[in-house]
mmCIF file of C-alpha atoms and ligand atoms in Angstrom:
data_model
loop_
_atom_site.group_PDB
_atom_site.id
_atom_site.type_symbol
_atom_site.label_atom_id
_atom_site.label_comp_id
_atom_site.label_asym_id
_atom_site.label_seq_id
_atom_site.Cartn_x
_atom_site.Cartn_y
_atom_site.Cartn_z
ATOM 1 C CA UNK F 1 -11.366 -20.606 -2.727
ATOM 2 C CA UNK F 2 -8.406 -19.347 -1.404
ATOM 3 C CA UNK F 3 -8.571 -19.937 2.634
ATOM 4 C CA UNK F 4 -6.185 -18.424 4.637
ATOM 5 C CA UNK F 5 -5.448 -20.399 7.786
ATOM 6 C CA UNK F 6 -2.047 -19.166 8.580
ATOM 7 C CA UNK F 7 -3.731 -15.576 9.609
ATOM 8 C CA UNK F 8 -5.793 -17.516 12.133
ATOM 9 C CA UNK F 9 -2.531 -18.824 13.562
ATOM 10 C CA UNK F 10 -0.950 -15.209 12.786
ATOM 11 C CA UNK F 11 -4.210 -13.651 14.919
ATOM 12 C CA UNK F 12 -3.369 -15.912 17.776
ATOM 13 C CA UNK F 13 0.129 -14.160 18.000
ATOM 14 C CA UNK F 14 -2.003 -10.742 17.628
ATOM 15 C CA UNK F 15 -4.168 -12.031 20.725
ATOM 16 C CA UNK F 16 -0.871 -12.510 22.764
ATOM 17 C CA UNK F 17 -0.581 -8.115 22.735
ATOM 18 C CA UNK F 18 -2.949 -8.824 25.288
ATOM 19 C CA UNK F 19 -0.598 -9.785 27.892
ATOM 20 C CA UNK F 20 2.138 -7.207 26.734
ATOM 21 C CA UNK F 21 0.845 -4.795 27.916
ATOM 22 C CA UNK F 22 -1.107 -3.560 24.839
ATOM 23 C CA UNK F 23 -4.854 -3.296 25.309
ATOM 24 C CA UNK F 24 -6.522 -5.289 22.381
ATOM 25 C CA UNK F 25 -9.721 -3.739 23.156
ATOM 26 C CA UNK F 26 -13.476 -5.138 23.175
ATOM 27 C CA UNK F 27 -13.995 -8.830 22.388
ATOM 28 C CA UNK F 28 -15.801 -7.568 18.827
ATOM 29 C CA UNK F 29 -12.086 -6.356 18.021
ATOM 30 C CA UNK F 30 -10.760 -9.734 18.995
ATOM 31 C CA UNK F 31 -12.936 -11.616 16.787
ATOM 32 C CA UNK F 32 -12.274 -9.418 13.981
ATOM 33 C CA UNK F 33 -8.557 -10.020 14.126
ATOM 34 C CA UNK F 34 -8.984 -13.943 12.868
ATOM 35 C CA UNK F 35 -9.376 -13.084 9.322
ATOM 36 C CA UNK F 36 -10.908 -9.955 7.419
ATOM 37 C CA UNK F 37 -11.676 -11.275 4.528
ATOM 38 C CA UNK F 38 -13.700 -8.844 1.809
ATOM 39 C CA UNK F 39 -14.054 -10.613 -0.752
ATOM 40 C CA UNK F 40 -12.733 -14.301 -1.895
ATOM 41 C CA UNK F 41 -13.134 -14.069 -6.050
ATOM 42 C CA UNK F 42 -10.565 -12.235 -6.510
ATOM 43 C CA UNK F 43 -9.431 -12.707 -2.724
ATOM 44 C CA UNK F 44 -9.163 -9.652 -0.822
ATOM 45 C CA UNK F 45 -8.122 -9.592 2.619
ATOM 46 C CA UNK F 46 -7.470 -6.739 5.320
ATOM 47 C CA UNK F 47 -4.708 -6.019 8.035
ATOM 48 C CA UNK F 48 -6.202 -6.324 11.328
ATOM 49 C CA UNK F 49 -5.157 -2.985 13.141
ATOM 50 C CA UNK F 50 -3.176 -4.287 15.780
ATOM 51 C CA UNK F 51 -0.568 -5.444 13.315
ATOM 52 C CA UNK F 52 -0.001 -1.621 13.052
ATOM 53 C CA UNK F 53 1.658 -1.365 16.297
ATOM 54 C CA UNK F 54 4.919 -1.993 15.039
ATOM 55 C CA UNK F 55 5.976 -0.640 11.637
ATOM 56 C CA UNK F 56 6.586 -3.741 9.918
ATOM 57 C CA UNK F 57 3.560 -5.887 8.715
ATOM 58 C CA UNK F 58 4.282 -9.795 9.304
ATOM 59 C CA UNK F 59 4.135 -11.729 5.716
ATOM 60 C CA UNK F 60 1.308 -13.594 7.445
ATOM 61 C CA UNK F 61 -1.057 -10.961 8.226
ATOM 62 C CA UNK F 62 -0.319 -9.082 5.229
ATOM 63 C CA UNK F 63 -3.457 -7.622 3.386
ATOM 64 C CA UNK F 64 -3.933 -8.684 -0.016
ATOM 65 C CA UNK F 65 -5.887 -7.343 -3.254
ATOM 66 C CA UNK F 66 -6.091 -8.944 -6.903
ATOM 67 C CA UNK F 67 -8.650 -7.791 -9.389
ATOM 68 C CA UNK F 68 -8.730 -11.015 -11.239
ATOM 69 C CA UNK F 69 -9.724 -14.187 -10.073
ATOM 70 C CA UNK F 70 -7.486 -16.909 -12.046
ATOM 71 C CA UNK F 71 -4.004 -16.285 -9.957
ATOM 72 C CA UNK F 72 -1.777 -19.583 -11.030
ATOM 73 C CA UNK F 73 0.551 -20.931 -8.334
ATOM 74 C CA UNK F 74 3.946 -19.802 -10.537
ATOM 75 C CA UNK F 75 6.412 -22.735 -10.940
ATOM 76 C CA UNK F 76 9.906 -21.056 -10.929
ATOM 77 C CA UNK F 77 11.385 -23.619 -13.054
ATOM 78 C CA UNK F 78 9.583 -22.341 -16.059
ATOM 79 C CA UNK F 79 8.644 -18.519 -14.679
ATOM 80 C CA UNK F 80 10.236 -15.640 -15.936
ATOM 81 C CA UNK F 81 10.331 -12.067 -17.130
ATOM 82 C CA UNK F 82 10.597 -10.704 -20.671
ATOM 83 C CA UNK F 83 11.407 -7.291 -20.479
ATOM 84 C CA UNK F 84 11.382 -5.715 -23.931
ATOM 85 C CA UNK F 85 8.703 -3.495 -25.866
ATOM 86 C CA UNK F 86 8.776 -0.987 -28.679
ATOM 87 C CA UNK F 87 10.553 1.864 -27.141
ATOM 88 C CA UNK F 88 13.660 -0.746 -25.747
ATOM 89 C CA UNK F 89 16.524 -1.406 -28.159
ATOM 90 C CA UNK F 90 16.126 -5.297 -27.117
ATOM 91 C CA UNK F 91 14.596 -8.388 -25.506
ATOM 92 C CA UNK F 92 15.862 -10.025 -22.314
ATOM 93 C CA UNK F 93 14.689 -12.499 -20.603
ATOM 94 C CA UNK F 94 15.609 -12.686 -16.456
ATOM 95 C CA UNK F 95 14.558 -15.922 -14.068
ATOM 96 C CA UNK F 96 14.788 -16.035 -10.718
ATOM 97 C CA UNK F 97 18.251 -16.830 -10.500
ATOM 98 C CA UNK F 98 19.235 -14.146 -13.035
ATOM 99 C CA UNK F 99 17.221 -11.513 -10.981
ATOM 100 C CA UNK F 100 19.430 -13.023 -7.934
ATOM 101 C CA UNK F 101 22.355 -12.392 -9.843
ATOM 102 C CA UNK F 102 22.089 -8.680 -10.370
ATOM 103 C CA UNK F 103 23.495 -6.269 -7.384
ATOM 104 C CA UNK F 104 20.717 -6.134 -4.658
ATOM 105 C CA UNK F 105 18.722 -3.605 -3.292
ATOM 106 C CA UNK F 106 16.655 -3.397 0.284
ATOM 107 C CA UNK F 107 14.223 -1.087 1.630
ATOM 108 C CA UNK F 108 11.655 -0.131 3.632
ATOM 109 C CA UNK F 109 8.603 0.595 2.429
ATOM 110 C CA UNK F 110 4.259 1.242 2.792
ATOM 111 C CA UNK F 111 2.014 -0.319 -0.332
ATOM 112 C CA UNK F 112 -0.797 0.922 0.602
ATOM 113 C CA UNK F 113 -4.048 0.706 -1.551
ATOM 114 C CA UNK F 114 -5.694 3.509 -3.635
ATOM 115 C CA UNK F 115 -8.826 2.621 -2.284
ATOM 116 C CA UNK F 116 -8.141 2.146 1.358
ATOM 117 C CA UNK F 117 -10.598 3.161 3.439
ATOM 118 C CA UNK F 118 -12.863 3.344 1.044
ATOM 119 C CA UNK F 119 -15.511 1.733 3.184
ATOM 120 C CA UNK F 120 -15.756 4.762 5.601
ATOM 121 C CA UNK F 121 -16.298 7.400 2.524
ATOM 122 C CA UNK F 122 -19.626 9.497 3.791
ATOM 123 C CA UNK F 123 -21.455 9.457 0.673
ATOM 124 C CA UNK F 124 -20.759 5.686 0.335
ATOM 125 C CA UNK F 125 -18.839 5.025 -2.939
ATOM 126 C CA UNK F 126 -18.991 1.577 -4.857
ATOM 127 C CA UNK F 127 -15.858 -0.512 -4.915
ATOM 128 C CA UNK F 128 -14.107 -2.992 -2.221
ATOM 129 C CA UNK F 129 -15.289 -1.456 1.167
ATOM 130 C CA UNK F 130 -12.082 -1.738 3.085
ATOM 131 C CA UNK F 131 -11.493 -0.002 6.090
ATOM 132 C CA UNK F 132 -7.986 0.669 7.152
ATOM 133 C CA UNK F 133 -5.790 -2.729 6.765
ATOM 134 C CA UNK F 134 -5.662 -2.526 3.068
ATOM 135 C CA UNK F 135 -2.162 -1.541 4.022
ATOM 136 C CA UNK F 136 1.152 -3.041 5.183
ATOM 137 C CA UNK F 137 4.705 -2.028 5.332
ATOM 138 C CA UNK F 138 7.718 -4.625 5.009
ATOM 139 C CA UNK F 139 11.438 -5.017 4.111
ATOM 140 C CA UNK F 140 11.234 -5.749 0.369
ATOM 141 C CA UNK F 141 14.782 -6.995 -1.390
ATOM 142 C CA UNK F 142 15.354 -7.140 -5.259
ATOM 143 C CA UNK F 143 16.943 -6.240 -8.038
ATOM 144 C CA UNK F 144 16.771 -2.832 -8.954
ATOM 145 C CA UNK F 145 14.561 -2.195 -12.197
ATOM 146 C CA UNK F 146 16.578 0.065 -14.035
ATOM 147 C CA UNK F 147 19.248 -2.626 -13.978
ATOM 148 C CA UNK F 148 16.827 -4.818 -16.173
ATOM 149 C CA UNK F 149 15.851 -2.211 -18.247
ATOM 150 C CA UNK F 150 19.738 -1.466 -18.763
ATOM 151 C CA UNK F 151 20.336 -4.775 -20.210
ATOM 152 C CA UNK F 152 18.330 -3.945 -23.140
ATOM 153 C CA UNK F 153 18.407 -0.336 -23.539
ATOM 154 C CA UNK F 154 16.056 2.160 -23.517
ATOM 155 C CA UNK F 155 14.972 4.546 -27.005
ATOM 156 C CA UNK F 156 14.968 8.432 -25.480
ATOM 157 C CA UNK F 157 11.230 8.801 -26.570
ATOM 158 C CA UNK F 158 10.444 5.642 -24.098
ATOM 159 C CA UNK F 159 7.987 7.688 -22.317
ATOM 160 C CA UNK F 160 6.519 4.494 -19.910
ATOM 161 C CA UNK F 161 7.444 1.029 -18.904
ATOM 162 C CA UNK F 162 4.380 -0.722 -18.708
ATOM 163 C CA UNK F 163 3.814 -4.402 -16.382
ATOM 164 C CA UNK F 164 2.063 -7.241 -16.541
ATOM 165 C CA UNK F 165 1.462 -10.376 -14.241
ATOM 166 C CA UNK F 166 0.803 -14.046 -14.492
ATOM 167 C CA UNK F 167 -3.268 -13.764 -13.072
ATOM 168 C CA UNK F 168 -5.857 -13.487 -15.859
ATOM 169 C CA UNK F 169 -9.448 -12.917 -15.974
ATOM 170 C CA UNK F 170 -11.750 -16.498 -15.898
ATOM 171 C CA UNK F 171 -13.536 -15.199 -19.050
ATOM 172 C CA UNK F 172 -11.535 -13.414 -22.116
ATOM 173 C CA UNK F 173 -14.046 -10.498 -21.563
ATOM 174 C CA UNK F 174 -12.242 -9.314 -18.219
ATOM 175 C CA UNK F 175 -9.443 -6.644 -19.022
ATOM 176 C CA UNK F 176 -5.863 -8.353 -18.628
ATOM 177 C CA UNK F 177 -4.391 -6.064 -15.553
ATOM 178 C CA UNK F 178 -1.813 -3.874 -16.976
ATOM 179 C CA UNK F 179 -0.493 -1.084 -15.347
ATOM 180 C CA UNK F 180 2.183 1.526 -16.620
ATOM 181 C CA UNK F 181 4.558 4.133 -14.819
ATOM 182 C CA UNK F 182 6.193 6.882 -16.088
ATOM 183 C CA UNK F 183 9.856 5.842 -17.338
ATOM 184 C CA UNK F 184 11.480 8.709 -14.722
ATOM 185 C CA UNK F 185 9.777 6.622 -11.775
ATOM 186 C CA UNK F 186 10.568 3.333 -13.069
ATOM 187 C CA UNK F 187 14.438 4.354 -13.408
ATOM 188 C CA UNK F 188 14.453 5.536 -9.935
ATOM 189 C CA UNK F 189 17.200 3.591 -7.682
ATOM 190 C CA UNK F 190 14.426 2.964 -5.328
ATOM 191 C CA UNK F 191 12.014 0.962 -8.133
ATOM 192 C CA UNK F 192 12.448 -2.614 -7.418
ATOM 193 C CA UNK F 193 11.517 -5.955 -8.937
ATOM 194 C CA UNK F 194 11.330 -7.675 -5.279
ATOM 195 C CA UNK F 195 11.669 -11.282 -4.899
ATOM 196 C CA UNK F 196 11.752 -11.209 -0.881
ATOM 197 C CA UNK F 197 9.679 -9.686 1.897
ATOM 198 C CA UNK F 198 11.072 -9.326 5.020
ATOM 199 C CA UNK F 199 13.935 -11.755 4.377
ATOM 200 C CA UNK F 200 11.351 -14.311 3.038
ATOM 201 C CA UNK F 201 10.511 -15.560 -0.513
ATOM 202 C CA UNK F 202 7.488 -13.482 -1.583
ATOM 203 C CA UNK F 203 4.235 -15.524 -0.110
ATOM 204 C CA UNK F 204 2.391 -16.532 -3.171
ATOM 205 C CA UNK F 205 -0.456 -14.493 -2.556
ATOM 206 C CA UNK F 206 1.843 -11.465 -2.208
ATOM 207 C CA UNK F 207 3.618 -11.742 -5.784
ATOM 208 C CA UNK F 208 5.421 -14.770 -5.858
ATOM 209 C CA UNK F 209 8.578 -15.186 -6.812
ATOM 210 C CA UNK F 210 8.944 -11.566 -8.107
ATOM 211 C CA UNK F 211 7.061 -8.227 -7.628
ATOM 212 C CA UNK F 212 7.529 -4.631 -8.645
ATOM 213 C CA UNK F 213 8.196 -2.177 -5.811
ATOM 214 C CA UNK F 214 7.519 1.565 -6.667
ATOM 215 C CA UNK F 215 7.867 3.047 -3.280
ATOM 216 C CA UNK F 216 5.304 6.357 -2.581
ATOM 217 C CA UNK F 217 3.006 5.308 -4.985
ATOM 218 C CA UNK F 218 -0.310 3.500 -4.457
ATOM 219 C CA UNK F 219 -0.232 -0.609 -4.261
ATOM 220 C CA UNK F 220 -1.925 -0.348 -8.007
ATOM 221 C CA UNK F 221 1.613 -0.177 -9.501
ATOM 222 C CA UNK F 222 3.396 -2.790 -7.548
ATOM 223 C CA UNK F 223 2.503 -5.568 -10.247
ATOM 224 C CA UNK F 224 2.551 -9.212 -8.630
ATOM 225 C CA UNK F 225 3.825 -12.435 -10.448
ATOM 226 C CA UNK F 226 5.105 -9.769 -12.895
ATOM 227 C CA UNK F 227 5.865 -11.505 -16.363
ATOM 228 C CA UNK F 228 6.357 -9.130 -18.509
ATOM 229 C CA UNK F 229 8.060 -5.476 -19.066
ATOM 230 C CA UNK F 230 8.016 -3.493 -21.577
ATOM 231 C CA UNK F 231 8.948 0.217 -22.675
ATOM 232 C CA UNK F 232 7.010 2.116 -24.762
ATOM 233 C CA UNK F 233 6.735 5.545 -26.555
ATOM 234 C CA UNK F 234 3.517 6.040 -26.743
ATOM 235 C CA UNK F 235 1.101 6.141 -23.651
ATOM 236 C CA UNK F 236 -0.223 2.994 -22.499
ATOM 237 C CA UNK F 237 -4.041 2.383 -22.673
ATOM 238 C CA UNK F 238 -6.816 -0.016 -21.773
ATOM 239 C CA UNK F 239 -8.972 -0.381 -19.121
ATOM 240 C CA UNK F 240 -6.240 -0.231 -16.379
ATOM 241 C CA UNK F 241 -4.936 2.710 -17.314
ATOM 242 C CA UNK F 242 -7.437 5.040 -19.052
ATOM 243 C CA UNK F 243 -10.928 3.949 -16.706
ATOM 244 C CA UNK F 244 -9.266 3.094 -13.312
ATOM 245 C CA UNK F 245 -7.094 4.405 -10.904
ATOM 246 C CA UNK F 246 -7.666 7.831 -12.076
ATOM 247 C CA UNK F 247 -8.160 11.069 -9.652
ATOM 248 C CA UNK F 248 -9.844 14.173 -10.342
ATOM 249 C CA UNK F 249 -7.211 17.118 -11.687
ATOM 250 C CA UNK F 250 -6.100 19.324 -9.073
ATOM 251 C CA UNK F 251 -8.061 18.110 -6.072
ATOM 252 C CA UNK F 252 -4.981 16.242 -3.649
ATOM 253 C CA UNK F 253 -2.137 18.387 -3.378
ATOM 254 C CA UNK F 254 0.295 16.005 -5.220
ATOM 255 C CA UNK F 255 3.764 16.204 -6.136
ATOM 256 C CA UNK F 256 4.777 13.189 -8.588
ATOM 257 C CA UNK F 257 2.656 13.998 -11.812
ATOM 258 C CA UNK F 258 1.875 11.132 -14.499
ATOM 259 C CA UNK F 259 1.926 14.062 -17.292
ATOM 260 C CA UNK F 260 1.536 11.265 -20.106
ATOM 261 C CA UNK F 261 -1.548 10.102 -18.451
ATOM 262 C CA UNK F 262 -3.261 13.176 -17.986
ATOM 263 C CA UNK F 263 -6.357 14.187 -19.477
ATOM 264 C CA UNK F 264 -8.112 17.791 -18.976
ATOM 265 C CA UNK F 265 -10.103 16.583 -15.864
ATOM 266 C CA UNK F 266 -8.367 13.562 -14.686
ATOM 267 C CA UNK F 267 -4.883 11.785 -13.764
ATOM 268 C CA UNK F 268 -4.035 8.401 -12.463
ATOM 269 C CA UNK F 269 -3.284 8.047 -8.666
ATOM 270 C CA UNK F 270 0.475 8.264 -8.284
ATOM 271 C CA UNK F 271 2.223 8.864 -4.486
ATOM 272 C CA UNK F 272 0.670 8.055 -1.332
ATOM 273 C CA UNK F 273 -0.807 11.421 0.675
ATOM 274 C CA UNK F 274 0.136 11.875 4.425
ATOM 275 C CA UNK F 275 -1.785 9.761 6.906
ATOM 276 C CA UNK F 276 -1.611 8.211 10.278
ATOM 277 C CA UNK F 277 -3.414 5.849 12.561
ATOM 278 C CA UNK F 278 -3.944 4.977 16.338
ATOM 279 C CA UNK F 279 -3.582 2.012 16.604
ATOM 280 C CA UNK F 280 -3.836 1.815 20.623
ATOM 281 C CA UNK F 281 -5.853 1.666 22.381
ATOM 282 C CA UNK F 282 -8.506 0.394 20.478
ATOM 283 C CA UNK F 283 -11.032 2.314 19.257
ATOM 284 C CA UNK F 284 -13.836 1.122 21.893
ATOM 285 C CA UNK F 285 -11.728 0.092 24.737
ATOM 286 C CA UNK F 286 -11.664 -0.078 27.992
ATOM 287 C CA UNK F 287 -8.679 1.307 29.515
ATOM 288 C CA UNK F 288 -7.732 2.290 33.417
ATOM 289 C CA UNK F 289 -7.946 5.837 35.236
ATOM 290 C CA UNK F 290 -4.249 7.027 34.825
ATOM 291 C CA UNK F 291 -2.051 8.163 32.164
ATOM 292 C CA UNK F 292 -2.693 6.128 28.960
ATOM 293 C CA UNK F 293 0.159 4.967 26.706
ATOM 294 C CA UNK F 294 -1.127 5.530 23.182
ATOM 295 C CA UNK F 295 0.500 4.881 20.064
ATOM 296 C CA UNK F 296 0.315 4.979 15.759
ATOM 297 C CA UNK F 297 1.440 4.680 12.813
ATOM 298 C CA UNK F 298 2.518 7.672 9.994
ATOM 299 C CA UNK F 299 3.700 7.457 6.455
ATOM 300 C CA UNK F 300 3.258 9.477 3.351
ATOM 301 C CA UNK F 301 4.850 9.163 -0.406
ATOM 302 C CA UNK F 302 8.124 8.899 0.698
ATOM 303 C CA UNK F 303 9.074 12.643 1.643
ATOM 304 C CA UNK F 304 9.150 11.519 5.418
ATOM 305 C CA UNK F 305 7.311 12.185 8.579
ATOM 306 C CA UNK F 306 8.004 15.387 10.273
ATOM 307 C CA UNK F 307 5.313 15.480 13.084
ATOM 308 C CA UNK F 308 2.480 13.781 14.691
ATOM 309 C CA UNK F 309 0.820 15.980 17.116
ATOM 310 C CA UNK F 310 -2.669 14.452 18.970
ATOM 311 C CA UNK F 311 -5.589 16.284 20.502
ATOM 312 C CA UNK F 312 -7.949 15.614 22.886
ATOM 313 C CA UNK F 313 -10.577 18.433 22.537
ATOM 314 C CA UNK F 314 -11.555 17.992 19.399
ATOM 315 C CA UNK F 315 -8.499 19.706 17.330
ATOM 316 C CA UNK F 316 -8.673 22.903 19.135
ATOM 317 C CA UNK F 317 -4.828 22.036 20.647
ATOM 318 C CA UNK F 318 -2.678 20.062 19.280
ATOM 319 C CA UNK F 319 0.468 18.413 21.366
ATOM 320 C CA UNK F 320 3.388 16.394 19.852
ATOM 321 C CA UNK F 321 3.629 12.971 20.044
ATOM 322 C CA UNK F 322 7.052 11.204 20.037
ATOM 323 C CA UNK F 323 8.135 9.811 16.562
ATOM 324 C CA UNK F 324 9.499 6.191 17.075
ATOM 325 C CA UNK F 325 12.412 4.756 14.622
ATOM 326 C CA UNK F 326 13.028 5.562 11.583
ATOM 327 C CA UNK F 327 13.225 3.180 9.211
ATOM 328 C CA UNK F 328 13.758 5.489 5.554
ATOM 329 C CA UNK F 329 11.015 7.331 4.088
ATOM 330 C CA UNK F 330 9.241 5.515 2.554
ATOM 331 C CA UNK F 331 8.458 3.071 5.865
ATOM 332 C CA UNK F 332 5.431 3.749 8.257
ATOM 333 C CA UNK F 333 6.583 5.928 11.309
ATOM 334 C CA UNK F 334 5.612 4.574 14.618
ATOM 335 C CA UNK F 335 4.423 7.112 17.376
ATOM 336 C CA UNK F 336 3.727 7.475 20.663
ATOM 337 C CA UNK F 337 2.182 9.635 23.400
ATOM 338 C CA UNK F 338 1.282 9.574 26.979
ATOM 339 C CA UNK F 339 -2.229 10.769 27.110
ATOM 340 C CA UNK F 340 -3.030 12.061 30.809
ATOM 341 C CA UNK F 341 -7.182 12.122 31.359
ATOM 342 C CA UNK F 342 -8.400 14.524 33.256
ATOM 343 C CA UNK F 343 -11.445 12.732 34.586
ATOM 344 C CA UNK F 344 -12.937 9.261 33.743
ATOM 345 C CA UNK F 345 -15.510 8.726 31.378
ATOM 346 C CA UNK F 346 -15.394 8.757 26.929
ATOM 347 C CA UNK F 347 -12.191 9.873 25.227
ATOM 348 C CA UNK F 348 -11.665 11.007 21.892
ATOM 349 C CA UNK F 349 -8.296 11.055 20.924
ATOM 350 C CA UNK F 350 -7.456 12.557 17.354
ATOM 351 C CA UNK F 351 -3.284 12.293 15.752
ATOM 352 C CA UNK F 352 -2.746 14.206 12.369
ATOM 353 C CA UNK F 353 0.608 13.749 10.536
ATOM 354 C CA UNK F 354 2.711 16.620 8.755
ATOM 355 C CA UNK F 355 5.226 15.584 6.464
ATOM 356 C CA UNK F 356 8.635 17.011 5.653
ATOM 357 C CA UNK F 357 7.290 19.152 2.396
ATOM 358 C CA UNK F 358 4.491 20.324 5.025
ATOM 359 C CA UNK F 359 1.799 18.395 3.621
ATOM 360 C CA UNK F 360 -0.491 17.651 6.290
ATOM 361 C CA UNK F 361 -4.142 15.116 6.969
ATOM 362 C CA UNK F 362 -7.483 16.861 5.858
ATOM 363 C CA UNK F 363 -10.293 17.420 8.290
ATOM 364 C CA UNK F 364 -13.080 17.293 5.307
ATOM 365 C CA UNK F 365 -12.747 13.966 2.961
ATOM 366 C CA UNK F 366 -12.232 15.131 -0.219
ATOM 367 C CA UNK F 367 -14.865 13.313 -2.203
ATOM 368 C CA UNK F 368 -13.546 11.518 -5.210
ATOM 369 C CA UNK F 369 -16.112 8.909 -7.151
ATOM 370 C CA UNK F 370 -13.657 6.040 -7.308
ATOM 371 C CA UNK F 371 -12.903 6.083 -3.263
ATOM 372 C CA UNK F 372 -9.278 7.426 -3.058
ATOM 373 C CA UNK F 373 -6.623 9.099 -1.022
ATOM 374 C CA UNK F 374 -8.902 9.344 2.281
ATOM 375 C CA UNK F 375 -6.189 10.943 4.765
ATOM 376 C CA UNK F 376 -8.998 12.569 6.841
ATOM 377 C CA UNK F 377 -7.700 12.996 10.319
ATOM 378 C CA UNK F 378 -8.189 9.371 12.551
ATOM 379 C CA UNK F 379 -10.028 9.202 16.077
ATOM 380 C CA UNK F 380 -10.241 6.969 18.810
ATOM 381 C CA UNK F 381 -12.639 6.863 21.457
ATOM 382 C CA UNK F 382 -12.173 4.662 24.439
ATOM 383 C CA UNK F 383 -14.035 4.322 28.217
ATOM 384 C CA UNK F 384 -11.166 5.345 30.874
ATOM 385 C CA UNK F 385 -12.529 3.734 34.049
HETATM 386 N N1 MTE T 401 -0.592 -9.290 -10.707
HETATM 387 C C1 MTE T 401 -1.760 -8.491 -10.114
HETATM 388 N N2 MTE T 401 -0.499 -7.271 -9.603
HETATM 389 C C2 MTE T 401 -1.401 -6.535 -8.441
HETATM 390 C C3 MTE T 401 -2.871 -6.601 -8.586
HETATM 391 C C4 MTE T 401 -3.641 -7.697 -9.100
HETATM 392 O O1 MTE T 401 -4.763 -7.679 -9.133
HETATM 393 N N3 MTE T 401 -2.547 -8.413 -10.185
HETATM 394 N N4 MTE T 401 -3.347 -5.335 -7.818
HETATM 395 C C5 MTE T 401 -2.528 -4.139 -7.388
HETATM 396 C C6 MTE T 401 -3.288 -3.557 -6.169
HETATM 397 S S1 MTE T 401 -4.257 -2.727 -6.704
HETATM 398 C C7 MTE T 401 -2.398 -3.547 -4.975
HETATM 399 S S2 MTE T 401 -2.913 -2.302 -3.723
HETATM 400 C C8 MTE T 401 -1.548 -4.362 -4.856
HETATM 401 C C9 MTE T 401 -1.482 -5.090 -3.255
HETATM 402 O O2 MTE T 401 -0.550 -5.905 -3.117
HETATM 403 P P1 MTE T 401 -0.655 -6.962 -1.964
HETATM 404 O O3 MTE T 401 -2.009 -7.795 -2.557
HETATM 405 O O4 MTE T 401 0.405 -7.904 -1.860
HETATM 406 O O5 MTE T 401 -0.927 -6.572 -0.458
HETATM 407 O O6 MTE T 401 -1.440 -5.133 -5.654
HETATM 408 C C10 MTE T 401 -1.077 -4.470 -6.828
HETATM 409 N N5 MTE T 401 -0.529 -5.646 -8.016
HETATM 410 MO MO1 MO T 402 -4.999 -1.372 -4.972
#
């Protein structure tokens, strides 16, 4: 079983925030920050909400998501990525040193599980019951996937690039976790094979020694411990492509399409929908009468956040929040808002983000069987006394 003692240490750092003027909220919220295992086998850990008060999520508190239980500690001495496939002109192998010899690229990007907030679906849907913390934002450094593919050369018919990682199921019956992305997405300058996260080697549970970074697209494509990258001329099939990670066709306002995988009724999930989260005050917190320094983060699939608006009257009127530092179009964008309660008592404040192509959060949940893309406007209720 995996334990995550460092998370407990990190939670200590989170608690120290109380001394820095940020209200942590109730004792229950503080207790929850110690560890949030959603399951142990496979290991699934959620990031406590306090860590989203800054745009960069620390490695020690970063969420963890696995589908398979057998996650080997990769030995870098023997580990390599094999690049090839019937859609490539040849085959090549890359060790970690080989990757580091390619031109390095760096960017800040949100890794968000498609099922983030699934646990908030009403009616309930089966699957890992995530709350708000199946996501994180880090500065990733690595080689461009396109540079690896250039070493072998792609046939013009190559329509998808397929990834496999070192993890596997405990029995042969568990389908191996294999994912593909369209070639056009694979060769974008921002799609990386990353070996560093926030200036450090990738933590074991976040994909050491190297993982895919597919900025703007949900975490499912961000293959960890990647060992194989294959170009194919036919759509990849298999459980994780044909059955899992699909959304009903046409229900969500997404621009990026994965046409080689579309059916008459559904399509693979692709880009992250625009969203935001209020991080302070915490839901249920007690705050002193007077101006309340509110804050949070907003993000989207890479178009960039244009505005975050806040409402304290149930959505009748909205006022602009102030956006924080811009760490790039794929990053969390912090926002702040000075809320002046008119009277003591319970206050509910909502936040709504809009991106640069005019997409905004929904007020009603767009229901779908797998519980993806929950971007209903978030609110917190706190007590002013
Ligand atoms: N090898 C491997 N890579 C994987 C997965 C997995 O199960 N195995 N899960 C994917 C999913 S669904 C998500 S949301 C992200 C989570 O990344 P993290 O664990 O670093 O937070 O990893 C992706 N990459
Ligand atoms: Mo995920």
